[in-house]
PDB file of C-alpha atoms in Angstrom:
ATOM      1  CA  ASN E   1     -16.803 -12.547   1.809  1.00  0.00           C
ATOM      2  CA  ALA E   2     -15.332 -11.573  -1.538  1.00  0.00           C
ATOM      3  CA  GLY E   3     -13.219  -8.865   0.127  1.00  0.00           C
ATOM      4  CA  VAL E   4     -12.163  -6.060  -2.201  1.00  0.00           C
ATOM      5  CA  THR E   5     -12.990  -6.617  -5.864  1.00  0.00           C
ATOM      6  CA  GLN E   6     -11.824  -4.574  -8.830  1.00  0.00           C
ATOM      7  CA  THR E   7     -12.899  -4.535 -12.452  1.00  0.00           C
ATOM      8  CA  PRO E   8     -11.595  -4.705 -15.073  1.00  0.00           C
ATOM      9  CA  LYS E   9      -8.320  -6.572 -14.501  1.00  0.00           C
ATOM     10  CA  PHE E  10      -6.768  -5.185 -17.656  1.00  0.00           C
ATOM     11  CA  GLN E  11      -7.631  -2.194 -19.824  1.00  0.00           C
ATOM     12  CA  VAL E  12      -6.084  -0.470 -22.833  1.00  0.00           C
ATOM     13  CA  LEU E  13      -7.159   3.069 -23.623  1.00  0.00           C
ATOM     14  CA  LYS E  14      -6.263   5.616 -26.229  1.00  0.00           C
ATOM     15  CA  THR E  15      -5.123   9.073 -25.194  1.00  0.00           C
ATOM     16  CA  GLY E  16      -8.122  11.255 -24.443  1.00  0.00           C
ATOM     17  CA  GLN E  17     -10.550   8.443 -23.703  1.00  0.00           C
ATOM     18  CA  SER E  18     -12.360   8.301 -20.394  1.00  0.00           C
ATOM     19  CA  MET E  19     -13.172   5.300 -18.263  1.00  0.00           C
ATOM     20  CA  THR E  20     -14.183   4.213 -14.791  1.00  0.00           C
ATOM     21  CA  LEU E  21     -12.327   1.686 -12.678  1.00  0.00           C
ATOM     22  CA  GLN E  22     -14.721  -0.116 -10.401  1.00  0.00           C
ATOM     23  CA  CYS E  23     -14.037  -1.053  -6.787  1.00  0.00           C
ATOM     24  CA  ALA E  24     -16.346  -2.751  -4.333  1.00  0.00           C
ATOM     25  CA  GLN E  25     -15.956  -4.210  -0.845  1.00  0.00           C
ATOM     26  CA  ASP E  26     -18.345  -6.354   1.172  1.00  0.00           C
ATOM     27  CA  MET E  27     -16.744  -5.921   4.591  1.00  0.00           C
ATOM     28  CA  ASN E  28     -18.722  -2.812   5.590  1.00  0.00           C
ATOM     29  CA  HIS E  29     -15.494  -0.834   5.764  1.00  0.00           C
ATOM     30  CA  GLU E  30     -15.739   2.914   6.242  1.00  0.00           C
ATOM     31  CA  TYR E  31     -12.427   3.797   4.671  1.00  0.00           C
ATOM     32  CA  MET E  32     -11.602   3.227   1.003  1.00  0.00           C
ATOM     33  CA  SER E  33      -8.729   4.450  -1.100  1.00  0.00           C
ATOM     34  CA  TRP E  34      -7.146   4.299  -4.535  1.00  0.00           C
ATOM     35  CA  TYR E  35      -3.425   3.891  -5.178  1.00  0.00           C
ATOM     36  CA  ARG E  36      -1.345   3.697  -8.271  1.00  0.00           C
ATOM     37  CA  GLN E  37       1.792   1.579  -8.405  1.00  0.00           C
ATOM     38  CA  ASP E  38       4.598   2.413 -10.781  1.00  0.00           C
ATOM     39  CA  PRO E  39       8.047   0.765 -10.989  1.00  0.00           C
ATOM     40  CA  GLY E  40      10.421   2.300  -8.458  1.00  0.00           C
ATOM     41  CA  MET E  41       7.729   4.649  -7.154  1.00  0.00           C
ATOM     42  CA  GLY E  42       5.958   2.454  -4.639  1.00  0.00           C
ATOM     43  CA  LEU E  43       2.289   2.989  -3.872  1.00  0.00           C
ATOM     44  CA  ARG E  44       1.001   6.510  -4.246  1.00  0.00           C
ATOM     45  CA  LEU E  45      -2.357   7.589  -2.906  1.00  0.00           C
ATOM     46  CA  ILE E  46      -4.716   9.106  -5.469  1.00  0.00           C
ATOM     47  CA  HIS E  47      -7.955   9.689  -3.562  1.00  0.00           C
ATOM     48  CA  TYR E  48      -9.543   8.345  -0.439  1.00  0.00           C
ATOM     49  CA  SER E  49     -12.901   8.319   1.310  1.00  0.00           C
ATOM     50  CA  VAL E  50     -13.699   8.155   5.019  1.00  0.00           C
ATOM     51  CA  GLY E  51     -17.343   7.299   4.439  1.00  0.00           C
ATOM     52  CA  ALA E  52     -20.245   7.588   2.027  1.00  0.00           C
ATOM     53  CA  GLY E  53     -20.401  11.091   0.602  1.00  0.00           C
ATOM     54  CA  ILE E  54     -16.931  12.082   1.865  1.00  0.00           C
ATOM     55  CA  THR E  55     -13.847  12.060  -0.337  1.00  0.00           C
ATOM     56  CA  ASP E  56     -10.474  13.760  -0.288  1.00  0.00           C
ATOM     57  CA  GLN E  57      -7.371  14.049  -2.406  1.00  0.00           C
ATOM     58  CA  GLY E  58      -4.220  12.087  -1.890  1.00  0.00           C
ATOM     59  CA  GLU E  59      -0.712  12.630  -3.185  1.00  0.00           C
ATOM     60  CA  VAL E  60      -1.424  12.359  -6.940  1.00  0.00           C
ATOM     61  CA  PRO E  61      -5.073  13.335  -7.614  1.00  0.00           C
ATOM     62  CA  ASN E  62      -4.728  15.225 -10.907  1.00  0.00           C
ATOM     63  CA  GLY E  63      -6.619  13.634 -13.794  1.00  0.00           C
ATOM     64  CA  TYR E  64      -8.788  11.464 -11.538  1.00  0.00           C
ATOM     65  CA  ASN E  65     -12.216  11.854  -9.983  1.00  0.00           C
ATOM     66  CA  VAL E  66     -13.928   9.776  -7.324  1.00  0.00           C
ATOM     67  CA  SER E  67     -17.291   9.594  -5.634  1.00  0.00           C
ATOM     68  CA  ARG E  68     -18.661   7.520  -2.763  1.00  0.00           C
ATOM     69  CA  SER E  69     -22.411   7.191  -2.956  1.00  0.00           C
ATOM     70  CA  THR E  70     -22.549   3.920  -1.005  1.00  0.00           C
ATOM     71  CA  THR E  71     -20.378   2.282   1.639  1.00  0.00           C
ATOM     72  CA  GLU E  72     -19.596  -0.593  -0.711  1.00  0.00           C
ATOM     73  CA  ASP E  73     -18.499   1.162  -3.911  1.00  0.00           C
ATOM     74  CA  PHE E  74     -15.699   3.588  -4.689  1.00  0.00           C
ATOM     75  CA  PRO E  75     -15.203   4.085  -8.453  1.00  0.00           C
ATOM     76  CA  LEU E  76     -12.221   5.920  -9.897  1.00  0.00           C
ATOM     77  CA  ARG E  77     -12.798   7.960 -13.050  1.00  0.00           C
ATOM     78  CA  LEU E  78     -10.166   8.928 -15.554  1.00  0.00           C
ATOM     79  CA  LEU E  79     -11.494  12.012 -17.280  1.00  0.00           C
ATOM     80  CA  SER E  80      -9.152  12.177 -20.289  1.00  0.00           C
ATOM     81  CA  ALA E  81      -6.577   9.417 -20.242  1.00  0.00           C
ATOM     82  CA  ALA E  82      -2.913  10.288 -20.760  1.00  0.00           C
ATOM     83  CA  PRO E  83       0.099   7.987 -21.272  1.00  0.00           C
ATOM     84  CA  SER E  84       1.370   9.142 -17.847  1.00  0.00           C
ATOM     85  CA  GLN E  85      -1.607   7.344 -16.323  1.00  0.00           C
ATOM     86  CA  THR E  86      -0.327   3.979 -17.504  1.00  0.00           C
ATOM     87  CA  SER E  87      -0.015   2.124 -14.214  1.00  0.00           C
ATOM     88  CA  VAL E  88      -1.398  -0.584 -11.984  1.00  0.00           C
ATOM     89  CA  TYR E  89      -4.255   0.712  -9.873  1.00  0.00           C
ATOM     90  CA  PHE E  90      -5.169  -0.727  -6.496  1.00  0.00           C
ATOM     91  CA  CYS E  91      -8.257  -0.112  -4.457  1.00  0.00           C
ATOM     92  CA  ALA E  92      -8.053  -0.698  -0.715  1.00  0.00           C
ATOM     93  CA  SER E  93     -10.358  -0.565   2.267  1.00  0.00           C
ATOM     94  CA  SER E  94     -10.092  -0.657   6.024  1.00  0.00           C
ATOM     95  CA  TYR E  95     -12.484  -0.858   8.932  1.00  0.00           C
ATOM     96  CA  ASN E  96     -12.171   2.808   9.676  1.00  0.00           C
ATOM     97  CA  VAL E  97      -9.727   5.591   9.075  1.00  0.00           C
ATOM     98  CA  VAL E  98      -8.246   5.399  12.562  1.00  0.00           C
ATOM     99  CA  ARG E  99      -7.191   1.854  11.731  1.00  0.00           C
ATOM    100  CA  GLY E 100      -6.168   2.861   8.255  1.00  0.00           C
ATOM    101  CA  HIS E 101      -2.990   0.871   8.469  1.00  0.00           C
ATOM    102  CA  GLU E 102      -4.933  -2.395   8.248  1.00  0.00           C
ATOM    103  CA  GLN E 103      -5.808  -1.951   4.630  1.00  0.00           C
ATOM    104  CA  PHE E 104      -7.168  -4.759   2.492  1.00  0.00           C
ATOM    105  CA  PHE E 105      -6.149  -4.404  -1.133  1.00  0.00           C
ATOM    106  CA  GLY E 106      -7.933  -5.566  -4.245  1.00  0.00           C
ATOM    107  CA  PRO E 107      -6.178  -7.545  -7.000  1.00  0.00           C
ATOM    108  CA  GLY E 108      -5.484  -4.455  -9.110  1.00  0.00           C
ATOM    109  CA  THR E 109      -6.286  -3.111 -12.563  1.00  0.00           C
ATOM    110  CA  ARG E 110      -3.480  -2.867 -15.074  1.00  0.00           C
ATOM    111  CA  LEU E 111      -4.108   0.138 -17.303  1.00  0.00           C
ATOM    112  CA  THR E 112      -2.221   1.006 -20.468  1.00  0.00           C
ATOM    113  CA  VAL E 113      -2.810   4.332 -22.203  1.00  0.00           C
ATOM    114  CA  LEU E 114      -1.534   4.526 -25.776  1.00  0.00           C
TER     115      LEU E 114
ATOM    116  CA  GLN Z   1       9.152  15.008  -0.285  1.00  0.00           C
ATOM    117  CA  GLN Z   2       9.551  11.356   0.481  1.00  0.00           C
ATOM    118  CA  GLN Z   3       8.623  10.791   4.086  1.00  0.00           C
ATOM    119  CA  VAL Z   4       9.552   7.104   4.253  1.00  0.00           C
ATOM    120  CA  LYS Z   5      12.804   5.996   2.651  1.00  0.00           C
ATOM    121  CA  GLN Z   6      13.249   2.273   2.011  1.00  0.00           C
ATOM    122  CA  SER Z   7      16.365   0.340   1.087  1.00  0.00           C
ATOM    123  CA  PRO Z   8      17.553  -1.663  -0.706  1.00  0.00           C
ATOM    124  CA  GLN Z   9      15.484  -1.505  -3.892  1.00  0.00           C
ATOM    125  CA  SER Z  10      16.184  -5.172  -4.551  1.00  0.00           C
ATOM    126  CA  LEU Z  11      17.688  -8.003  -2.588  1.00  0.00           C
ATOM    127  CA  ILE Z  12      18.815 -11.513  -3.414  1.00  0.00           C
ATOM    128  CA  VAL Z  13      19.204 -13.942  -0.522  1.00  0.00           C
ATOM    129  CA  GLN Z  14      19.997 -17.626  -0.492  1.00  0.00           C
ATOM    130  CA  LYS Z  15      17.501 -20.049   0.960  1.00  0.00           C
ATOM    131  CA  GLY Z  16      17.979 -20.235   4.695  1.00  0.00           C
ATOM    132  CA  GLY Z  17      19.612 -16.825   4.920  1.00  0.00           C
ATOM    133  CA  ILE Z  18      18.429 -13.666   6.646  1.00  0.00           C
ATOM    134  CA  SER Z  19      16.738 -10.953   4.599  1.00  0.00           C
ATOM    135  CA  ILE Z  20      16.955  -7.427   5.980  1.00  0.00           C
ATOM    136  CA  ILE Z  21      15.026  -4.437   4.666  1.00  0.00           C
ATOM    137  CA  ASN Z  22      15.473  -1.002   6.170  1.00  0.00           C
ATOM    138  CA  CYS Z  23      13.253   2.050   6.380  1.00  0.00           C
ATOM    139  CA  ALA Z  24      13.741   5.544   7.729  1.00  0.00           C
ATOM    140  CA  TYR Z  25      11.124   8.173   8.346  1.00  0.00           C
ATOM    141  CA  GLU Z  26      11.114  11.905   8.844  1.00  0.00           C
ATOM    142  CA  ASN Z  27       7.730  12.748  10.331  1.00  0.00           C
ATOM    143  CA  THR Z  28       7.938  12.345  14.121  1.00  0.00           C
ATOM    144  CA  ALA Z  29       4.129  12.290  14.270  1.00  0.00           C
ATOM    145  CA  PHE Z  30       4.095   8.796  12.739  1.00  0.00           C
ATOM    146  CA  ASP Z  31       3.109   6.313  15.412  1.00  0.00           C
ATOM    147  CA  TYR Z  32       2.316   3.079  13.619  1.00  0.00           C
ATOM    148  CA  PHE Z  33       4.570   1.231  11.199  1.00  0.00           C
ATOM    149  CA  PRO Z  34       3.152  -1.641   9.127  1.00  0.00           C
ATOM    150  CA  TRP Z  35       4.859  -3.791   6.546  1.00  0.00           C
ATOM    151  CA  TYR Z  36       3.051  -5.042   3.475  1.00  0.00           C
ATOM    152  CA  GLN Z  37       3.936  -8.037   1.315  1.00  0.00           C
ATOM    153  CA  GLN Z  38       3.025  -8.193  -2.366  1.00  0.00           C
ATOM    154  CA  PHE Z  39       3.325 -11.242  -4.591  1.00  0.00           C
ATOM    155  CA  PRO Z  40       3.504 -10.775  -8.379  1.00  0.00           C
ATOM    156  CA  GLY Z  41       0.120 -10.019  -9.886  1.00  0.00           C
ATOM    157  CA  LYS Z  42      -1.535  -9.544  -6.482  1.00  0.00           C
ATOM    158  CA  GLY Z  43      -2.408  -6.666  -4.251  1.00  0.00           C
ATOM    159  CA  PRO Z  44      -0.314  -5.911  -1.157  1.00  0.00           C
ATOM    160  CA  ALA Z  45      -1.306  -7.590   2.092  1.00  0.00           C
ATOM    161  CA  LEU Z  46      -0.528  -6.591   5.664  1.00  0.00           C
ATOM    162  CA  LEU Z  47       2.335  -8.707   7.001  1.00  0.00           C
ATOM    163  CA  ILE Z  48       3.279  -7.313  10.396  1.00  0.00           C
ATOM    164  CA  ALA Z  49       3.149  -3.962  12.187  1.00  0.00           C
ATOM    165  CA  ILE Z  50       4.736  -2.251  15.171  1.00  0.00           C
ATOM    166  CA  ARG Z  51       4.064   0.669  17.471  1.00  0.00           C
ATOM    167  CA  PRO Z  52       6.958   2.884  18.631  1.00  0.00           C
ATOM    168  CA  ASP Z  53       6.525   1.937  22.285  1.00  0.00           C
ATOM    169  CA  VAL Z  54       8.231  -1.401  21.616  1.00  0.00           C
ATOM    170  CA  SER Z  55      11.627  -2.013  20.065  1.00  0.00           C
ATOM    171  CA  GLU Z  56      10.870  -5.346  18.470  1.00  0.00           C
ATOM    172  CA  LYS Z  57       7.941  -7.442  17.310  1.00  0.00           C
ATOM    173  CA  LYS Z  58       8.210 -11.007  16.103  1.00  0.00           C
ATOM    174  CA  GLU Z  59       5.695 -13.123  14.217  1.00  0.00           C
ATOM    175  CA  GLY Z  60       7.081 -16.455  13.137  1.00  0.00           C
ATOM    176  CA  ARG Z  61      10.101 -15.868  10.919  1.00  0.00           C
ATOM    177  CA  PHE Z  62       9.314 -12.167  10.513  1.00  0.00           C
ATOM    178  CA  THR Z  63      10.658  -9.580  12.955  1.00  0.00           C
ATOM    179  CA  ILE Z  64      10.384  -5.795  12.995  1.00  0.00           C
ATOM    180  CA  SER Z  65      13.097  -3.885  14.810  1.00  0.00           C
ATOM    181  CA  PHE Z  66      12.340  -0.282  15.716  1.00  0.00           C
ATOM    182  CA  ASN Z  67      14.740   2.494  16.719  1.00  0.00           C
ATOM    183  CA  LYS Z  68      12.727   5.552  17.699  1.00  0.00           C
ATOM    184  CA  SER Z  69      15.698   7.847  18.356  1.00  0.00           C
ATOM    185  CA  ALA Z  70      17.158   7.107  14.929  1.00  0.00           C
ATOM    186  CA  LYS Z  71      13.717   7.176  13.267  1.00  0.00           C
ATOM    187  CA  GLN Z  72      14.440   3.849  11.622  1.00  0.00           C
ATOM    188  CA  PHE Z  73      12.774   0.466  11.469  1.00  0.00           C
ATOM    189  CA  SER Z  74      13.619  -2.728   9.691  1.00  0.00           C
ATOM    190  CA  LEU Z  75      12.139  -6.063   8.667  1.00  0.00           C
ATOM    191  CA  HIS Z  76      14.131  -9.216   9.245  1.00  0.00           C
ATOM    192  CA  ILE Z  77      13.095 -12.466   7.575  1.00  0.00           C
ATOM    193  CA  MET Z  78      14.834 -15.382   9.232  1.00  0.00           C
ATOM    194  CA  ASP Z  79      15.426 -18.670   7.404  1.00  0.00           C
ATOM    195  CA  SER Z  80      14.301 -17.062   4.151  1.00  0.00           C
ATOM    196  CA  GLN Z  81      12.405 -19.347   1.793  1.00  0.00           C
ATOM    197  CA  PRO Z  82      11.712 -19.168  -1.964  1.00  0.00           C
ATOM    198  CA  GLY Z  83       8.045 -18.596  -1.057  1.00  0.00           C
ATOM    199  CA  ASP Z  84       9.084 -15.326   0.601  1.00  0.00           C
ATOM    200  CA  SER Z  85      10.073 -13.930  -2.802  1.00  0.00           C
ATOM    201  CA  ALA Z  86       7.887 -10.860  -3.121  1.00  0.00           C
ATOM    202  CA  THR Z  87       7.947  -7.087  -2.948  1.00  0.00           C
ATOM    203  CA  TYR Z  88       7.926  -5.654   0.563  1.00  0.00           C
ATOM    204  CA  PHE Z  89       6.700  -2.191   1.443  1.00  0.00           C
ATOM    205  CA  CYS Z  90       7.252  -0.423   4.705  1.00  0.00           C
ATOM    206  CA  ALA Z  91       4.726   2.213   5.656  1.00  0.00           C
ATOM    207  CA  ALA Z  92       3.941   4.711   8.354  1.00  0.00           C
ATOM    208  CA  ILE Z  93       0.818   6.425   9.627  1.00  0.00           C
ATOM    209  CA  VAL Z  94      -0.364   8.738  12.336  1.00  0.00           C
ATOM    210  CA  ASN Z  95      -2.673   6.256  14.017  1.00  0.00           C
ATOM    211  CA  SER Z  96      -5.377   8.629  15.135  1.00  0.00           C
ATOM    212  CA  GLY Z  97      -7.840  10.937  13.509  1.00  0.00           C
ATOM    213  CA  TYR Z  98      -7.908  11.230   9.765  1.00  0.00           C
ATOM    214  CA  SER Z  99      -4.610  10.065   8.404  1.00  0.00           C
ATOM    215  CA  THR Z 100      -3.338   8.090   5.452  1.00  0.00           C
ATOM    216  CA  LEU Z 101      -0.590   5.532   4.989  1.00  0.00           C
ATOM    217  CA  THR Z 102       2.722   6.740   3.610  1.00  0.00           C
ATOM    218  CA  PHE Z 103       4.542   3.937   1.809  1.00  0.00           C
ATOM    219  CA  GLY Z 104       8.188   3.388   1.071  1.00  0.00           C
ATOM    220  CA  LYS Z 105       9.093   2.635  -2.529  1.00  0.00           C
ATOM    221  CA  GLY Z 106       9.371  -1.087  -2.002  1.00  0.00           C
ATOM    222  CA  THR Z 107      12.025  -3.810  -1.958  1.00  0.00           C
ATOM    223  CA  MET Z 108      11.916  -6.688  -4.405  1.00  0.00           C
ATOM    224  CA  LEU Z 109      13.178  -9.786  -2.580  1.00  0.00           C
ATOM    225  CA  LEU Z 110      14.302 -12.887  -4.403  1.00  0.00           C
ATOM    226  CA  VAL Z 111      15.182 -15.940  -2.361  1.00  0.00           C
ATOM    227  CA  SER Z 112      17.230 -18.338  -4.444  1.00  0.00           C
ATOM    228  CA  PRO Z 113      16.756 -22.084  -3.905  1.00  0.00           C
TER     229      PRO Z 113
END
């Protein structure tokens, strides 16, 4: 199993550009989530999904969209990038939401917005 | 509102020493407390977790101590090694129904040789 994969690993955007961060898992996990990690701020939840077709907002959802059309994929879309979105983004998955503490994280995408 | 407070922000320990990281929570509905370990350039990975019905859980050199009345829990790393140098996150979750992990802000541990 590849586990949780994320692409790209690095990305530089200009203010106002849009892009999609890809996340895929091959463990047949129901629950998937996106976090951003900023120095001194820990991991903050952006959006999460409890299954295909079901998504919900986390702590910091503004400026981001998600969709979950399949169990395997959970892309994160930045609609109009802003310098405040410069961060490291992690996708995570777990078997189901009740066992949401056992999250498997991807390797991350480092995003810089100029 | 920060629901899980973690301290210290950074910690330097000599090889062979004991590393101690503390967390406090506010939400009494939390009933599962995992710790995650993150090496530079990698995603976090589950290290050890505890339920509030026990006061201590030990896995190898890693021990969680839990004080339900004080709403505090801590990670102890015995015989700390340079390979333990990483960022550690405590977290909490209501372990039923639809709930999400709440993370502390992290502790950067450096174990000096």
